[in-house]
Every structure is written in C-alpha cells, then in structure tokens.
mmCIF file of C-alpha atoms in Angstrom:
data_model
loop_
_atom_site.group_PDB
_atom_site.id
_atom_site.type_symbol
_atom_site.label_atom_id
_atom_site.label_comp_id
_atom_site.label_asym_id
_atom_site.label_seq_id
_atom_site.Cartn_x
_atom_site.Cartn_y
_atom_site.Cartn_z
ATOM 1 C CA UNK A 1 15.854 -0.142 -1.668
ATOM 2 C CA UNK A 2 15.924 -2.881 0.819
ATOM 3 C CA UNK A 3 12.957 -5.363 0.873
ATOM 4 C CA UNK A 4 12.012 -7.051 4.329
ATOM 5 C CA UNK A 5 10.019 -10.214 3.993
ATOM 6 C CA UNK A 6 8.430 -11.596 7.327
ATOM 7 C CA UNK A 7 7.505 -15.471 7.484
ATOM 8 C CA UNK A 8 6.229 -17.663 10.524
ATOM 9 C CA UNK A 9 3.000 -15.973 11.875
ATOM 10 C CA UNK A 10 0.561 -17.638 13.245
ATOM 11 C CA UNK A 11 -2.445 -19.291 15.733
ATOM 12 C CA UNK A 12 -0.631 -20.670 18.539
ATOM 13 C CA UNK A 13 -2.403 -22.320 21.367
ATOM 14 C CA UNK A 14 -0.882 -20.523 25.075
ATOM 15 C CA UNK A 15 2.341 -22.447 26.064
ATOM 16 C CA UNK A 16 3.011 -23.237 22.328
ATOM 17 C CA UNK A 17 6.147 -22.128 20.038
ATOM 18 C CA UNK A 18 6.430 -20.677 17.052
ATOM 19 C CA UNK A 19 9.441 -19.072 14.636
ATOM 20 C CA UNK A 20 9.544 -16.190 12.666
ATOM 21 C CA UNK A 21 12.013 -15.357 10.212
ATOM 22 C CA UNK A 22 12.095 -12.499 7.875
ATOM 23 C CA UNK A 23 14.810 -12.071 5.120
ATOM 24 C CA UNK A 24 16.624 -8.493 3.181
ATOM 25 C CA UNK A 25 16.999 -8.297 -0.273
ATOM 26 C CA UNK A 26 17.559 -6.013 -2.725
ATOM 27 C CA UNK A 27 20.450 -3.040 -2.769
ATOM 28 C CA UNK A 28 22.181 -4.118 0.299
ATOM 29 C CA UNK A 29 26.030 -3.121 0.968
ATOM 30 C CA UNK A 30 25.930 -4.116 4.621
ATOM 31 C CA UNK A 31 23.212 -4.611 7.669
ATOM 32 C CA UNK A 32 24.017 -3.074 11.072
ATOM 33 C CA UNK A 33 21.310 -3.670 13.495
ATOM 34 C CA UNK A 34 18.138 -6.341 13.046
ATOM 35 C CA UNK A 35 15.290 -6.927 15.253
ATOM 36 C CA UNK A 36 11.781 -7.458 15.826
ATOM 37 C CA UNK A 37 9.122 -5.439 17.387
ATOM 38 C CA UNK A 38 5.290 -5.807 17.562
ATOM 39 C CA UNK A 39 2.151 -3.825 17.971
ATOM 40 C CA UNK A 40 -1.433 -4.316 19.202
ATOM 41 C CA UNK A 41 -4.042 -2.154 18.162
ATOM 42 C CA UNK A 42 -4.499 1.308 19.769
ATOM 43 C CA UNK A 43 -0.241 0.790 21.122
ATOM 44 C CA UNK A 44 2.852 1.928 19.753
ATOM 45 C CA UNK A 45 5.091 -0.332 18.486
ATOM 46 C CA UNK A 46 7.431 -1.786 20.910
ATOM 47 C CA UNK A 47 10.510 -3.631 20.916
ATOM 48 C CA UNK A 48 10.415 -7.105 21.076
ATOM 49 C CA UNK A 49 14.743 -8.422 20.820
ATOM 50 C CA UNK A 50 17.679 -6.464 18.146
ATOM 51 C CA UNK A 51 20.604 -8.095 17.728
ATOM 52 C CA UNK A 52 23.758 -6.365 16.173
ATOM 53 C CA UNK A 53 25.959 -7.901 13.363
ATOM 54 C CA UNK A 54 28.296 -9.131 15.928
ATOM 55 C CA UNK A 55 25.449 -10.709 17.975
ATOM 56 C CA UNK A 56 24.838 -8.969 20.507
ATOM 57 C CA UNK A 57 21.344 -9.028 21.613
ATOM 58 C CA UNK A 58 19.012 -6.876 23.499
ATOM 59 C CA UNK A 59 15.517 -8.179 24.791
ATOM 60 C CA UNK A 60 12.410 -6.653 26.160
ATOM 61 C CA UNK A 61 11.646 -7.734 29.762
ATOM 62 C CA UNK A 62 8.180 -8.974 28.881
ATOM 63 C CA UNK A 63 10.217 -11.879 26.384
ATOM 64 C CA UNK A 64 13.403 -12.439 28.180
ATOM 65 C CA UNK A 65 13.984 -16.327 28.996
ATOM 66 C CA UNK A 66 11.058 -17.071 26.466
ATOM 67 C CA UNK A 67 12.369 -15.542 22.982
ATOM 68 C CA UNK A 68 15.502 -15.849 21.489
ATOM 69 C CA UNK A 69 16.929 -13.776 18.189
ATOM 70 C CA UNK A 70 19.629 -15.033 16.189
ATOM 71 C CA UNK A 71 20.554 -13.704 12.422
ATOM 72 C CA UNK A 72 22.419 -15.492 9.876
ATOM 73 C CA UNK A 73 24.585 -12.700 8.321
ATOM 74 C CA UNK A 74 25.214 -15.005 5.195
ATOM 75 C CA UNK A 75 21.559 -14.532 4.306
ATOM 76 C CA UNK A 76 20.912 -11.633 6.151
ATOM 77 C CA UNK A 77 18.116 -13.000 7.723
ATOM 78 C CA UNK A 78 16.472 -12.908 11.267
ATOM 79 C CA UNK A 79 14.695 -15.030 12.980
ATOM 80 C CA UNK A 80 12.558 -14.808 16.649
ATOM 81 C CA UNK A 81 11.979 -18.230 17.765
ATOM 82 C CA UNK A 82 9.476 -17.600 20.481
ATOM 83 C CA UNK A 83 8.969 -20.140 23.079
ATOM 84 C CA UNK A 84 6.243 -20.279 25.825
ATOM 85 C CA UNK A 85 3.538 -18.331 24.149
ATOM 86 C CA UNK A 86 1.439 -16.285 26.196
ATOM 87 C CA UNK A 87 -2.136 -14.189 25.014
ATOM 88 C CA UNK A 88 -0.446 -10.940 25.780
ATOM 89 C CA UNK A 89 2.146 -12.060 22.820
ATOM 90 C CA UNK A 90 -0.959 -11.804 20.762
ATOM 91 C CA UNK A 91 0.467 -8.591 18.155
ATOM 92 C CA UNK A 92 1.438 -8.240 14.723
ATOM 93 C CA UNK A 93 5.051 -8.630 14.615
ATOM 94 C CA UNK A 94 7.471 -6.364 11.932
ATOM 95 C CA UNK A 95 10.966 -6.862 11.645
ATOM 96 C CA UNK A 96 13.044 -3.947 11.566
ATOM 97 C CA UNK A 97 17.101 -3.765 9.738
ATOM 98 C CA UNK A 98 19.443 -1.000 9.445
ATOM 99 C CA UNK A 99 21.158 -1.433 5.953
ATOM 100 C CA UNK A 100 23.558 0.310 4.395
ATOM 101 C CA UNK A 101 22.692 0.423 0.536
ATOM 102 C CA UNK A 102 24.930 0.128 -2.224
ATOM 103 C CA UNK A 103 24.165 3.780 -2.974
ATOM 104 C CA UNK A 104 25.915 4.259 0.825
ATOM 105 C CA UNK A 105 22.396 5.423 2.219
ATOM 106 C CA UNK A 106 21.912 4.693 6.020
ATOM 107 C CA UNK A 107 18.345 4.001 6.250
ATOM 108 C CA UNK A 108 15.870 2.234 8.777
ATOM 109 C CA UNK A 109 13.680 -0.644 6.819
ATOM 110 C CA UNK A 110 10.531 -2.157 8.000
ATOM 111 C CA UNK A 111 8.586 -5.497 6.674
ATOM 112 C CA UNK A 112 5.296 -5.601 6.206
ATOM 113 C CA UNK A 113 4.091 -7.287 9.603
ATOM 114 C CA UNK A 114 3.365 -11.172 10.661
ATOM 115 C CA UNK A 115 0.366 -11.466 12.576
ATOM 116 C CA UNK A 116 0.872 -13.797 15.492
ATOM 117 C CA UNK A 117 -1.940 -14.859 17.708
ATOM 118 C CA UNK A 118 -1.954 -16.835 21.085
ATOM 119 C CA UNK A 119 -5.518 -18.285 21.995
ATOM 120 C CA UNK A 120 -7.190 -21.629 22.878
#
C-alpha cells in the first residue's frame, strides 16, 4: 500500500500565498504522475496541476500563472506553490499519485485532503 500525507493548507487573505506539500510513503517501487486536485461542496473534484516524473506539467486554466507544481522524486514528494490566491480558490485540495507498488501493481492513490480558505 501507498500512503499520501498532505500539509500546508490554511486560511489566507486574497492575494496571499500558500505552499502545499504531499509526501508518499509505503510499498513504492516507482511513482509516475503526481498532482493536485480540488473540490468544493456540491461540485466534482477538478484538476489543479499535474507533473510527470520527468517534470512535464499541466495546469487548469484558472490557475495558470499563479500556481506552480514541483516535485522531489528522491523524496516522493510533490509541492504546489499557490500565489495571488483568490476567494474562488477556496476548496479542499487533494494530492494524487499514480504509483507502482513493490508488488508491481499500478494504482492511483489519494491523500486525505487539506483545506485551503481564501478570505479577508
């Protein structure tokens, strides 16, 4: 099994910044894509940003130019730097990783979620 543990959420004023972290641990052979998704009540979970192991990135249009995803493959960790935050960025943010376990099973894993609230 693989566990993802997120940290870094909280309350921030509009225009402020936060940095989310997500560390993967457990029976990991390798991790391919890692990314961040977010969800608000009554809405479907949506993609925020993803990164391949090689560093290719993809962003939702709503966060381009404000958010930046990065990862440390040696630490199995992915980060999301969020700048110029807006109230509409308020959501629960979930970390995702597509991992191959030591048993050579490929599966998507999710973190427990971290709340980000942008409000004055």
